[in-house]
PDB file of C-alpha atoms in Angstrom:
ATOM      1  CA  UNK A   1     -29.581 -18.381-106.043  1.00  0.00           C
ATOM      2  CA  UNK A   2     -27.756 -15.236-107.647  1.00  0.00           C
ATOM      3  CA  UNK A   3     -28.427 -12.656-104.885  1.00  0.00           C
ATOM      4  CA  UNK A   4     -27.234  -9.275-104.798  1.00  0.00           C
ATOM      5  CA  UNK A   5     -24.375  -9.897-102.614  1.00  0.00           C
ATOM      6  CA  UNK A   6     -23.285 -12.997-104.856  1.00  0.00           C
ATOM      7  CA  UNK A   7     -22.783 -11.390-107.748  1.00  0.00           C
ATOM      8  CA  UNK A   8     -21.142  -8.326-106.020  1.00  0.00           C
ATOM      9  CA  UNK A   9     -18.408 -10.913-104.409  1.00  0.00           C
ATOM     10  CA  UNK A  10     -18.255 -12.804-107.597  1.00  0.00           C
ATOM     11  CA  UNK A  11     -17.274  -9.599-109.794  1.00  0.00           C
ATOM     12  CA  UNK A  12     -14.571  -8.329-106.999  1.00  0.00           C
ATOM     13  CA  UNK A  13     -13.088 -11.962-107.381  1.00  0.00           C
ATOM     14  CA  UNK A  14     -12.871 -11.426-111.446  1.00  0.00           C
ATOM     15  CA  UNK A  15     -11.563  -7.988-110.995  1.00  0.00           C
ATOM     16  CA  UNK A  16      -9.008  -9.177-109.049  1.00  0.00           C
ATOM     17  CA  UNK A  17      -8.396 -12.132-111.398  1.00  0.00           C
ATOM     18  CA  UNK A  18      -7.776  -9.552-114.316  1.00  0.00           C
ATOM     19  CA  UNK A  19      -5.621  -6.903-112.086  1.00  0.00           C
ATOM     20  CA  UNK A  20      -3.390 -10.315-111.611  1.00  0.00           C
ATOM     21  CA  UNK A  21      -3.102 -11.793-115.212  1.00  0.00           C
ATOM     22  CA  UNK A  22      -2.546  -8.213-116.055  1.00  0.00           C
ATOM     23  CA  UNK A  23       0.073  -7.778-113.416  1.00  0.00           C
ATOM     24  CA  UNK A  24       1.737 -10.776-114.745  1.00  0.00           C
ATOM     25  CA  UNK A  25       1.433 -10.403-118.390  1.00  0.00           C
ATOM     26  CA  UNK A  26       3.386  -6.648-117.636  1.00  0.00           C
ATOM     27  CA  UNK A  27       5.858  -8.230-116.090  1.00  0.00           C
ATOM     28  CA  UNK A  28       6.537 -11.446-117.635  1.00  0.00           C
ATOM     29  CA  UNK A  29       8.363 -10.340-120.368  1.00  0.00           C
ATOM     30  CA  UNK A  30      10.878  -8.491-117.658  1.00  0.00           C
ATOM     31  CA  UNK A  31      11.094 -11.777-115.514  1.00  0.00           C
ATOM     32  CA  UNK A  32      12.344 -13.836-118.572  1.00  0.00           C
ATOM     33  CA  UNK A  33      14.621 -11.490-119.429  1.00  0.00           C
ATOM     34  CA  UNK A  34      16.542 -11.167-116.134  1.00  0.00           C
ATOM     35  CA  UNK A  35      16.264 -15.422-116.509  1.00  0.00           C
ATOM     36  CA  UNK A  36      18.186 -15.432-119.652  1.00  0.00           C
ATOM     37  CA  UNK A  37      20.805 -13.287-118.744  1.00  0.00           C
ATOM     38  CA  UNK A  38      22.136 -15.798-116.674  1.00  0.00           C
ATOM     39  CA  UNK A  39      21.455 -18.593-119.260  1.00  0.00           C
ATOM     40  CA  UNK A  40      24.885 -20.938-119.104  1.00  0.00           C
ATOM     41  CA  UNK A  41      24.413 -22.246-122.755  1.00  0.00           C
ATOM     42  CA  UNK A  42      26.504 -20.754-125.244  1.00  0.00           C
ATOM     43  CA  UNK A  43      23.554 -19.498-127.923  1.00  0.00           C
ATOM     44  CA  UNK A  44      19.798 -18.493-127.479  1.00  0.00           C
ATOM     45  CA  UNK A  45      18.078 -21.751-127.016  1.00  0.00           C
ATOM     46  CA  UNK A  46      14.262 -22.152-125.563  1.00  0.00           C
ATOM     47  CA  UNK A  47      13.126 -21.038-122.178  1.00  0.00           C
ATOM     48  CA  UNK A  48      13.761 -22.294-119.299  1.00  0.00           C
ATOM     49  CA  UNK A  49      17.930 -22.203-119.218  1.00  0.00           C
ATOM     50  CA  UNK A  50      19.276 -25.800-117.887  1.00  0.00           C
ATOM     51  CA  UNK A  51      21.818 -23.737-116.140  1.00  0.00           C
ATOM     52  CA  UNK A  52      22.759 -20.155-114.707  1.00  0.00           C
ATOM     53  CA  UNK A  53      25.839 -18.251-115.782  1.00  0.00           C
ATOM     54  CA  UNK A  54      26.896 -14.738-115.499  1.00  0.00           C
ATOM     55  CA  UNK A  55      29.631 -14.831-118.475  1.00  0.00           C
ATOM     56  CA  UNK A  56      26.884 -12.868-120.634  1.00  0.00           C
ATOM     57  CA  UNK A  57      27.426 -10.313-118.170  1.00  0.00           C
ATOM     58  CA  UNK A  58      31.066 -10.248-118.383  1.00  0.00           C
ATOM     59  CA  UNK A  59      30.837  -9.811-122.032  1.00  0.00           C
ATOM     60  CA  UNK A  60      28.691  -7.212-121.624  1.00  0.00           C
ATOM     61  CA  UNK A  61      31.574  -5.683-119.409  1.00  0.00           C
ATOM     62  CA  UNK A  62      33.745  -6.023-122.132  1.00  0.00           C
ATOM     63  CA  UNK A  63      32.411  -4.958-124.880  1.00  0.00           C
ATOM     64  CA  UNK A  64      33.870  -1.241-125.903  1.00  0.00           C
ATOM     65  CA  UNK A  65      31.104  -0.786-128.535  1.00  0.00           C
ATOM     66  CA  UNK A  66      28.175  -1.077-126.510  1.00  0.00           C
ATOM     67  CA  UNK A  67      29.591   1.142-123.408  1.00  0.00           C
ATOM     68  CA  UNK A  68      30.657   3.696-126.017  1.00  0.00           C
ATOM     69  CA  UNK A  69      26.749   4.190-126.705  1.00  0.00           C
ATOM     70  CA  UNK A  70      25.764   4.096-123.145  1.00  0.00           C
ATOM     71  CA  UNK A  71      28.453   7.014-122.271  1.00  0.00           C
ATOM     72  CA  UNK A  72      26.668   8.735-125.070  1.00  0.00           C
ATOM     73  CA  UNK A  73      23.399   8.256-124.318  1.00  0.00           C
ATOM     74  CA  UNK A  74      24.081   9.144-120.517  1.00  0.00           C
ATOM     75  CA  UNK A  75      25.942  12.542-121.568  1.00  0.00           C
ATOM     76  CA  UNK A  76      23.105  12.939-124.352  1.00  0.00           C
ATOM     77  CA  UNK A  77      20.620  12.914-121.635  1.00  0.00           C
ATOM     78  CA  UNK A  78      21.991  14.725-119.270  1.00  0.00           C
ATOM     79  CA  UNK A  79      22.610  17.868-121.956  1.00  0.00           C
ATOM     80  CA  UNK A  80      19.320  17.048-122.835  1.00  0.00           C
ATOM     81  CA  UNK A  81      17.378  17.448-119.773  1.00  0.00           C
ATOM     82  CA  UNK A  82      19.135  20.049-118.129  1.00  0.00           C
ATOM     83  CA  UNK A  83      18.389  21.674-121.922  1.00  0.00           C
ATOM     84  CA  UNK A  84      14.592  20.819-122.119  1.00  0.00           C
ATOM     85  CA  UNK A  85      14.175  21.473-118.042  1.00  0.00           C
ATOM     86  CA  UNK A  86      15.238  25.544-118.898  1.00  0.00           C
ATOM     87  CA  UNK A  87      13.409  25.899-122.122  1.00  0.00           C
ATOM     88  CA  UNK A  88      10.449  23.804-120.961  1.00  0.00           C
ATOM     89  CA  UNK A  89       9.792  26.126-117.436  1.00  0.00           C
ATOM     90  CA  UNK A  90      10.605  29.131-119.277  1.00  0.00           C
ATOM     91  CA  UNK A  91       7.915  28.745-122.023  1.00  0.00           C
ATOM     92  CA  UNK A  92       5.399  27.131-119.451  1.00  0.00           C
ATOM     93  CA  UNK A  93       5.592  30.556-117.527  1.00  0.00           C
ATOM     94  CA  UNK A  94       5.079  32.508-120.446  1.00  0.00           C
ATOM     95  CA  UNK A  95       2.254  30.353-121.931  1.00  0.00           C
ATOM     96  CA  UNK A  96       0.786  30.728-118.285  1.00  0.00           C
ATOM     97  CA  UNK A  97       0.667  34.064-118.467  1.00  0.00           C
ATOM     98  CA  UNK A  98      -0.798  34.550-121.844  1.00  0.00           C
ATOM     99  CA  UNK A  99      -4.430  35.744-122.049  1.00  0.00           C
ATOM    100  CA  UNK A 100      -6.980  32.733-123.028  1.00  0.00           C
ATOM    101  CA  UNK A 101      -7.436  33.787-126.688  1.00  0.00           C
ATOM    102  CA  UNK A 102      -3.338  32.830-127.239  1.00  0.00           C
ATOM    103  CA  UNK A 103      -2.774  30.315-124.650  1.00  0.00           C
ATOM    104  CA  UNK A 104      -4.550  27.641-126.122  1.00  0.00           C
ATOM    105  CA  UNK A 105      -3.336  28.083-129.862  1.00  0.00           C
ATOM    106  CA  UNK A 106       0.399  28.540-128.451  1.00  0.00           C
ATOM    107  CA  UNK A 107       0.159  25.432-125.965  1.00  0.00           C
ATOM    108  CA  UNK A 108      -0.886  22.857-128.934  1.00  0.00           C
ATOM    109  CA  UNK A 109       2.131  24.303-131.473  1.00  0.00           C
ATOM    110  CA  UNK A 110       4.349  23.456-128.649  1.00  0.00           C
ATOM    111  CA  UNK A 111       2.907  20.354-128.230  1.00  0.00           C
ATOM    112  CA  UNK A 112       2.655  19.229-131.715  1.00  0.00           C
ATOM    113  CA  UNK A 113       5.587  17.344-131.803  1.00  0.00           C
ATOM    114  CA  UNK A 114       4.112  14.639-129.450  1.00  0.00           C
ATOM    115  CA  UNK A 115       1.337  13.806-132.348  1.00  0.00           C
ATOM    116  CA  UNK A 116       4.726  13.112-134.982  1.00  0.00           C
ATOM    117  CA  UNK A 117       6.172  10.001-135.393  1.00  0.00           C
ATOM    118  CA  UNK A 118       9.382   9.561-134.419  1.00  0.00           C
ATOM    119  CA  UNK A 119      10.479   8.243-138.087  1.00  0.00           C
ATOM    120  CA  UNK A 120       9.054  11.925-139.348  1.00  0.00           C
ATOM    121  CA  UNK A 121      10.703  14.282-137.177  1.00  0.00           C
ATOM    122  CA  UNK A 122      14.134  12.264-137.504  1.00  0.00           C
ATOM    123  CA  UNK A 123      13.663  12.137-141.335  1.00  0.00           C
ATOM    124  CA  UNK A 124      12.846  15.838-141.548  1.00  0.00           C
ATOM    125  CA  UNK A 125      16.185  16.711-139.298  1.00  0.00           C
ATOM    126  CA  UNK A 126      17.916  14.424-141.548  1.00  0.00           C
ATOM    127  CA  UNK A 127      16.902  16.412-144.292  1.00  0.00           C
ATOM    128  CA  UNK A 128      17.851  19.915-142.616  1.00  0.00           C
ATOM    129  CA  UNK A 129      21.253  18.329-141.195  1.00  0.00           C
ATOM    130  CA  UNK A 130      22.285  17.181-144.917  1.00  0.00           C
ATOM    131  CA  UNK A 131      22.354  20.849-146.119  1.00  0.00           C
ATOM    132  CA  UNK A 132      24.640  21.718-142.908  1.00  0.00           C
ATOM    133  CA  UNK A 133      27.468  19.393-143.170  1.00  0.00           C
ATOM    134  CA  UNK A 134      29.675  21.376-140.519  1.00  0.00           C
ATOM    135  CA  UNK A 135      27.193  20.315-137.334  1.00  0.00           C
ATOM    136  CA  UNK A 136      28.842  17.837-135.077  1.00  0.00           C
ATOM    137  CA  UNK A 137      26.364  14.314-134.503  1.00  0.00           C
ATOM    138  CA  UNK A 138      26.415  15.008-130.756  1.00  0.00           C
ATOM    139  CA  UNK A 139      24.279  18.443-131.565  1.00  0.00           C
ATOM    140  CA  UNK A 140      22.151  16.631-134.172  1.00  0.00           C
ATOM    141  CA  UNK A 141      21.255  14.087-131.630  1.00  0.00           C
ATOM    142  CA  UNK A 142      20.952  17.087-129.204  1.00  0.00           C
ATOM    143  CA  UNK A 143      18.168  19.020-131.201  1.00  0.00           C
ATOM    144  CA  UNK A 144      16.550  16.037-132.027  1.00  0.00           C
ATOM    145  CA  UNK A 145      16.208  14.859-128.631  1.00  0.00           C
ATOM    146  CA  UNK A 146      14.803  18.294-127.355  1.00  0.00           C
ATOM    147  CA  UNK A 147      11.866  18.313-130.162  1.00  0.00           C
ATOM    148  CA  UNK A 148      10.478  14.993-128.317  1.00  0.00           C
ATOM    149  CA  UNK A 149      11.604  16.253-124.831  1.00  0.00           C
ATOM    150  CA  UNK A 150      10.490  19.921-124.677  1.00  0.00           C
ATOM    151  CA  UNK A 151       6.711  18.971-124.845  1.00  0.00           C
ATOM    152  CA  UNK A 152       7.221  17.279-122.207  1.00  0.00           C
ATOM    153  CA  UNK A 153       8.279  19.605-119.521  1.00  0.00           C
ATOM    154  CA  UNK A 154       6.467  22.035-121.098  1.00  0.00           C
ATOM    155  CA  UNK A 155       2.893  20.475-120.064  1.00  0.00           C
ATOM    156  CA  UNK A 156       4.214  19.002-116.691  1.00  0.00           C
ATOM    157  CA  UNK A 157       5.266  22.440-116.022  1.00  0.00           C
ATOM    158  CA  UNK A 158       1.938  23.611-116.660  1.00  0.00           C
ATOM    159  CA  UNK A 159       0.614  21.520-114.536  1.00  0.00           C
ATOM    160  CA  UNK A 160       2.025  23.003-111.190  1.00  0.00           C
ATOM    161  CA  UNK A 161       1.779  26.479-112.516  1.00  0.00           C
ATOM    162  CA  UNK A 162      -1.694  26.280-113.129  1.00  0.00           C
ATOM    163  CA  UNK A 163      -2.643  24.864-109.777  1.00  0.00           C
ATOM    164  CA  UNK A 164      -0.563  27.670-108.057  1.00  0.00           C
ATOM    165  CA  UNK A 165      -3.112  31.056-107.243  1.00  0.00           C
ATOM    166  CA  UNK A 166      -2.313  34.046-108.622  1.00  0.00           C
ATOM    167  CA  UNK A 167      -3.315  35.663-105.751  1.00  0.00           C
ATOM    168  CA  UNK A 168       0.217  34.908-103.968  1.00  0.00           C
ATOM    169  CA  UNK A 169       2.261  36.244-106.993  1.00  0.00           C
ATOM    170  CA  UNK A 170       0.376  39.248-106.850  1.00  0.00           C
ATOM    171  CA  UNK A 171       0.809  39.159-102.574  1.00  0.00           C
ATOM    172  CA  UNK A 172       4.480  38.874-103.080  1.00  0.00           C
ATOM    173  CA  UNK A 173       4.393  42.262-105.685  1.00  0.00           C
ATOM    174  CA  UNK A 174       1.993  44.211-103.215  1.00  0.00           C
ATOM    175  CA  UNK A 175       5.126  43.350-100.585  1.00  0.00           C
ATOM    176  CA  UNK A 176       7.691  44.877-102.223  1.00  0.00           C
ATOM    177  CA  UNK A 177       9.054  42.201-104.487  1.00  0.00           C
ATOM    178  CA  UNK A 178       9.998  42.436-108.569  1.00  0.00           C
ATOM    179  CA  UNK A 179       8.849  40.126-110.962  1.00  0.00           C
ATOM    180  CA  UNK A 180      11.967  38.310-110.450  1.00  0.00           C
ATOM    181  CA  UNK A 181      11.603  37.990-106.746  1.00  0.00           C
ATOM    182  CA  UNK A 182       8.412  36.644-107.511  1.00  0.00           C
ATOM    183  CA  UNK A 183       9.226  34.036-109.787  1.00  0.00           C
ATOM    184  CA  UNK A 184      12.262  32.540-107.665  1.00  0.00           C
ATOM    185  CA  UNK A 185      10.500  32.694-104.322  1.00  0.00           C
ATOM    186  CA  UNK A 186       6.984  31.886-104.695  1.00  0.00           C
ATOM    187  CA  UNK A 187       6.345  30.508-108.596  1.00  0.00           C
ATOM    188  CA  UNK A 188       9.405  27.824-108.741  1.00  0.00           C
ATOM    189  CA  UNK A 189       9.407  26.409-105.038  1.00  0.00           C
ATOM    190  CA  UNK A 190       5.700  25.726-105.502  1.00  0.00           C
ATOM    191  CA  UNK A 191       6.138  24.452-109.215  1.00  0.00           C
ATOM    192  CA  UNK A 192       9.543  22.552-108.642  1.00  0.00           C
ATOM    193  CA  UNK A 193       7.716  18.998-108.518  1.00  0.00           C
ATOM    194  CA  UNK A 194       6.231  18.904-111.693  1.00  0.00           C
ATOM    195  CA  UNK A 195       9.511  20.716-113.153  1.00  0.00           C
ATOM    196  CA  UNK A 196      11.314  17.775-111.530  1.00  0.00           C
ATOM    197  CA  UNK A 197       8.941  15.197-113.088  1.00  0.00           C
ATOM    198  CA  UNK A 198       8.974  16.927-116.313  1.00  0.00           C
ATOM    199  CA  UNK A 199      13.090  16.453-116.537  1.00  0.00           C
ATOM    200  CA  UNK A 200      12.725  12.813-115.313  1.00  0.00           C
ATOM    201  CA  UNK A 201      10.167  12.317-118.248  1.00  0.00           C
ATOM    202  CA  UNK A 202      13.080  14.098-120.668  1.00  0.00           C
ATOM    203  CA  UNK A 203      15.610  11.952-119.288  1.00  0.00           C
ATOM    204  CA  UNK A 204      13.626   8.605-119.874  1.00  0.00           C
ATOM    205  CA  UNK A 205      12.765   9.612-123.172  1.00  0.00           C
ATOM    206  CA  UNK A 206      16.117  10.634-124.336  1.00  0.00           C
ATOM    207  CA  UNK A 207      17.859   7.356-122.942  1.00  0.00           C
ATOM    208  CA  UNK A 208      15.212   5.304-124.820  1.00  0.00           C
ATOM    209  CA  UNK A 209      14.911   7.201-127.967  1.00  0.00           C
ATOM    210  CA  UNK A 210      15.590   4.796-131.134  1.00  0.00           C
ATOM    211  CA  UNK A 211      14.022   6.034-133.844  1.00  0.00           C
ATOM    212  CA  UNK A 212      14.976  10.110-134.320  1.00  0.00           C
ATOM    213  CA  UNK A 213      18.419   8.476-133.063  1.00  0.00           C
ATOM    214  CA  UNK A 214      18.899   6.352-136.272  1.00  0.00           C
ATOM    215  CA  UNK A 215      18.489   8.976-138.395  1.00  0.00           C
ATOM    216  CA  UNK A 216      21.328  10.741-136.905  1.00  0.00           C
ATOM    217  CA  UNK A 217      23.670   8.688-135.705  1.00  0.00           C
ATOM    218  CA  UNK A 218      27.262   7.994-137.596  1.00  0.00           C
ATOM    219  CA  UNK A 219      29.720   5.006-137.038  1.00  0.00           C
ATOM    220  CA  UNK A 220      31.830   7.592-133.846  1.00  0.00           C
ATOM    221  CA  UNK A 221      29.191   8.769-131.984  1.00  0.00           C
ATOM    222  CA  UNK A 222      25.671   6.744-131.453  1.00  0.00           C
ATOM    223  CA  UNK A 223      23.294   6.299-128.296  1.00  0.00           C
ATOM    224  CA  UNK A 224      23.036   3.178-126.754  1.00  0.00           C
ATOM    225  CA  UNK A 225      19.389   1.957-127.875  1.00  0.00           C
ATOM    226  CA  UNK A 226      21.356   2.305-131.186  1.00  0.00           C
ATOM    227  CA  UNK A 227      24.291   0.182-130.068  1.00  0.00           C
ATOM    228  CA  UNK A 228      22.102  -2.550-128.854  1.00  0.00           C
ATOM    229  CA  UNK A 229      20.253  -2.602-132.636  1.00  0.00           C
ATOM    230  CA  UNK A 230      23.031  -2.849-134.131  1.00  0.00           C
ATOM    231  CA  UNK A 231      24.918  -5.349-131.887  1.00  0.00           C
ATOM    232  CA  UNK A 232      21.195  -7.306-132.714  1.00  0.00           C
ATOM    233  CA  UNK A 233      21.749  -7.824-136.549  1.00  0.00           C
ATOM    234  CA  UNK A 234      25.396  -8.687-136.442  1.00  0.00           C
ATOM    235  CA  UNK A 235      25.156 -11.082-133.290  1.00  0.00           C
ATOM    236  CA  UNK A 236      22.518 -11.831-131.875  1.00  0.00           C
ATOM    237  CA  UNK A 237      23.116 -13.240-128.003  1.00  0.00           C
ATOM    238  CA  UNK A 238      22.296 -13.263-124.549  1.00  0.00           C
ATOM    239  CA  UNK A 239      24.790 -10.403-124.475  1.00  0.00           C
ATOM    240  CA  UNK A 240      21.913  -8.098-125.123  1.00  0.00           C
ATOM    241  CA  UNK A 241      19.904  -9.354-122.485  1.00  0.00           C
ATOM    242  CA  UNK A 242      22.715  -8.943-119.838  1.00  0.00           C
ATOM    243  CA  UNK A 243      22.541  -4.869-121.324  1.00  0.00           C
ATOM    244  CA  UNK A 244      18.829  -4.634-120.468  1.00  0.00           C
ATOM    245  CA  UNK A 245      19.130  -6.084-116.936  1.00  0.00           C
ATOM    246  CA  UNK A 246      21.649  -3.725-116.717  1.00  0.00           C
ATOM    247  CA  UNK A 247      19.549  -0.472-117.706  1.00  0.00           C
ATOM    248  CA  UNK A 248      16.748  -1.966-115.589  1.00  0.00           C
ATOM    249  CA  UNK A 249      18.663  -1.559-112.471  1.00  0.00           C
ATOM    250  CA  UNK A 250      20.490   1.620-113.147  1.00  0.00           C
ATOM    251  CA  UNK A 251      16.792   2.429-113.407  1.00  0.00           C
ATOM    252  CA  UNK A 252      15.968   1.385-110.290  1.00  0.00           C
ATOM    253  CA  UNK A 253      18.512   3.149-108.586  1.00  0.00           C
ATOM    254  CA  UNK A 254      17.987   6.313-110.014  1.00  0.00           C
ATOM    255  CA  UNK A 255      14.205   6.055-109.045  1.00  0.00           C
ATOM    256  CA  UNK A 256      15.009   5.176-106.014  1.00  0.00           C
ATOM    257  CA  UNK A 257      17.324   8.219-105.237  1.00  0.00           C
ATOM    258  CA  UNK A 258      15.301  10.560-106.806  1.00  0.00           C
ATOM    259  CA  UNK A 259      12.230   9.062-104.191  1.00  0.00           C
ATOM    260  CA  UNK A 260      14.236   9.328-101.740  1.00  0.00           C
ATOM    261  CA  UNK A 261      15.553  13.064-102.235  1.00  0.00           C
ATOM    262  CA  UNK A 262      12.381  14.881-103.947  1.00  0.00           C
ATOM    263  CA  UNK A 263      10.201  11.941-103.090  1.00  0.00           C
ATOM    264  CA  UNK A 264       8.672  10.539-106.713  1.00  0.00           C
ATOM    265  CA  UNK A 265       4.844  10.029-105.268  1.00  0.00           C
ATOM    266  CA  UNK A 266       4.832  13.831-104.700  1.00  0.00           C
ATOM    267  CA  UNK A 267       7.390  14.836-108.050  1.00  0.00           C
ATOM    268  CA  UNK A 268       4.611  12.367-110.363  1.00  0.00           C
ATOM    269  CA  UNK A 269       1.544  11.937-108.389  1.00  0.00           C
ATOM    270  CA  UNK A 270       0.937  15.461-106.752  1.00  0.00           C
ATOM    271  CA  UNK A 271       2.486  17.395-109.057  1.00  0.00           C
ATOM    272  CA  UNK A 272      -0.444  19.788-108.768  1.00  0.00           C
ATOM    273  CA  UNK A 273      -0.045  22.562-106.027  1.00  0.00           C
ATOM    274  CA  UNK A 274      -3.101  22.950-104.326  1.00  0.00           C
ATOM    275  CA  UNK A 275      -3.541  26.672-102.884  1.00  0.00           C
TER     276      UNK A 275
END
């Protein structure tokens, strides 16, 4: 007999059947990865390896090519968010500050570029670039990076300003402090969380930007997703997967740092002051 309470415990059991396959089908493709890297056979063959090796590793060690692109994705980052992190808190506070009738129209031209694809805006810089022959490829990659980072802090920032009141900027003026004053003691201390997860959303898009990055790349100086595509269609081997594993934990330590300093439930999850 189906009663009320029968059906209740049979949907939490299917619920938790689909939070599981999903669970698994997220992070299958992960799993077999970090398998593979340790694969012992000499090309790809099928899944499961017969044996575990970490020579793929030690080619990955050695290879100048692809740790060229990683030192230039790392430095393009870093330029990148410390770049997007000023702009993007600057123009939040403005836009913040705007009266209704302009905030809205300003906010979406800002945020326009996160509607492009990725092959657009890197064609269209192309385009620009090719009439300016004199700009080094590290600034290319630079401005390209900051159209699909900006956006980014830009609405995070937004985020914390709007939940801050008003009411203490204007507390902090009737006490004797400048606009200035204001900004640096009340504004940013209560807004620095969702600045904080604004740069650590520019600094995971920049390191995993491919496609503006193709577009302006040249044989001296290219970002590592780059690197690894074009290591791909000359020779294709494990040597790749020993690369990912690597960016996966380099991942995982940053994360973990940045939890443990700013703490990355409150940075991402409560970015939102709540006065």
């Amino acid at each position: 007999m189906f009663s009320k309470r029968n059906v209740d415990a049979g949907f939490a059991k299917l619920l938790k059947l689909l939070i599981a396959l999903t669970a698994v089908f997220l992070a299958l493709p992960v799993i077999m990865t970090i398998i593979m890297s340790f694969d012992s056979r000499d090309y790809l063959g099928p899944f499961p390896p017969p044996g575990l090796s970490t020579k793929w590793f030690s080619q990955f060690v050695n290879n100048g090519y692809l740790w060229s692109g990683f030192y230039t994705s790392l430095l393009l980052a870093t330029a990148t968010t410390a770049v997007a992190t000023v702009i993007g808190a600057l123009a939040a506070l403005a836009i913040s500050r705007m009266s209704a009738q302009w905030r809205d129209p300003v906010t979406t031209a800002f945020l326009s570029p996160l509607v492009l694809p990725g092959v657009i805006i890197g064609f269209a810089l192309l385009m620009v670039f090719s009439t300016v022959n004199m700009v080094p490829t590290f600034l290319k990659l630079l401005a390209g990076h900051l159209i699909i980072t900006i956006p980014f802090t830009i609405r995070m920032t937004l985020i914390g300003l709007t939940g801050i009141s008003a009411t203490l900027r204007e507390a902090a003026l009737t006490l004797g402090a400048n606009e200035r004053q204001a900004f640096f003691t009340v504004s940013l201390p209560l807004a620095r969380n969702s600045i904080a997860a604004g740069a650590i959303f520019a600094f995971a898009f920049s390191m995993d930007d491919l496609t503006i990055s193709l577009f302006l790349s040249d044989f001296n100086t290219y970002p590592f997703p780059v690197a690894l595509v074009s290591l791909m269609r000359s020779n294709f081997d494990l040597t790749l997967a020993a690369a990912a594993v690597f960016l996966m934990g380099l991942t995982a330590v940053i994360l973990f740092v940045f939890d443990r300093v700013l703490g990355l439930e409150r940075a991402i999850g409560h970015g939102v002051y709540g006065a």
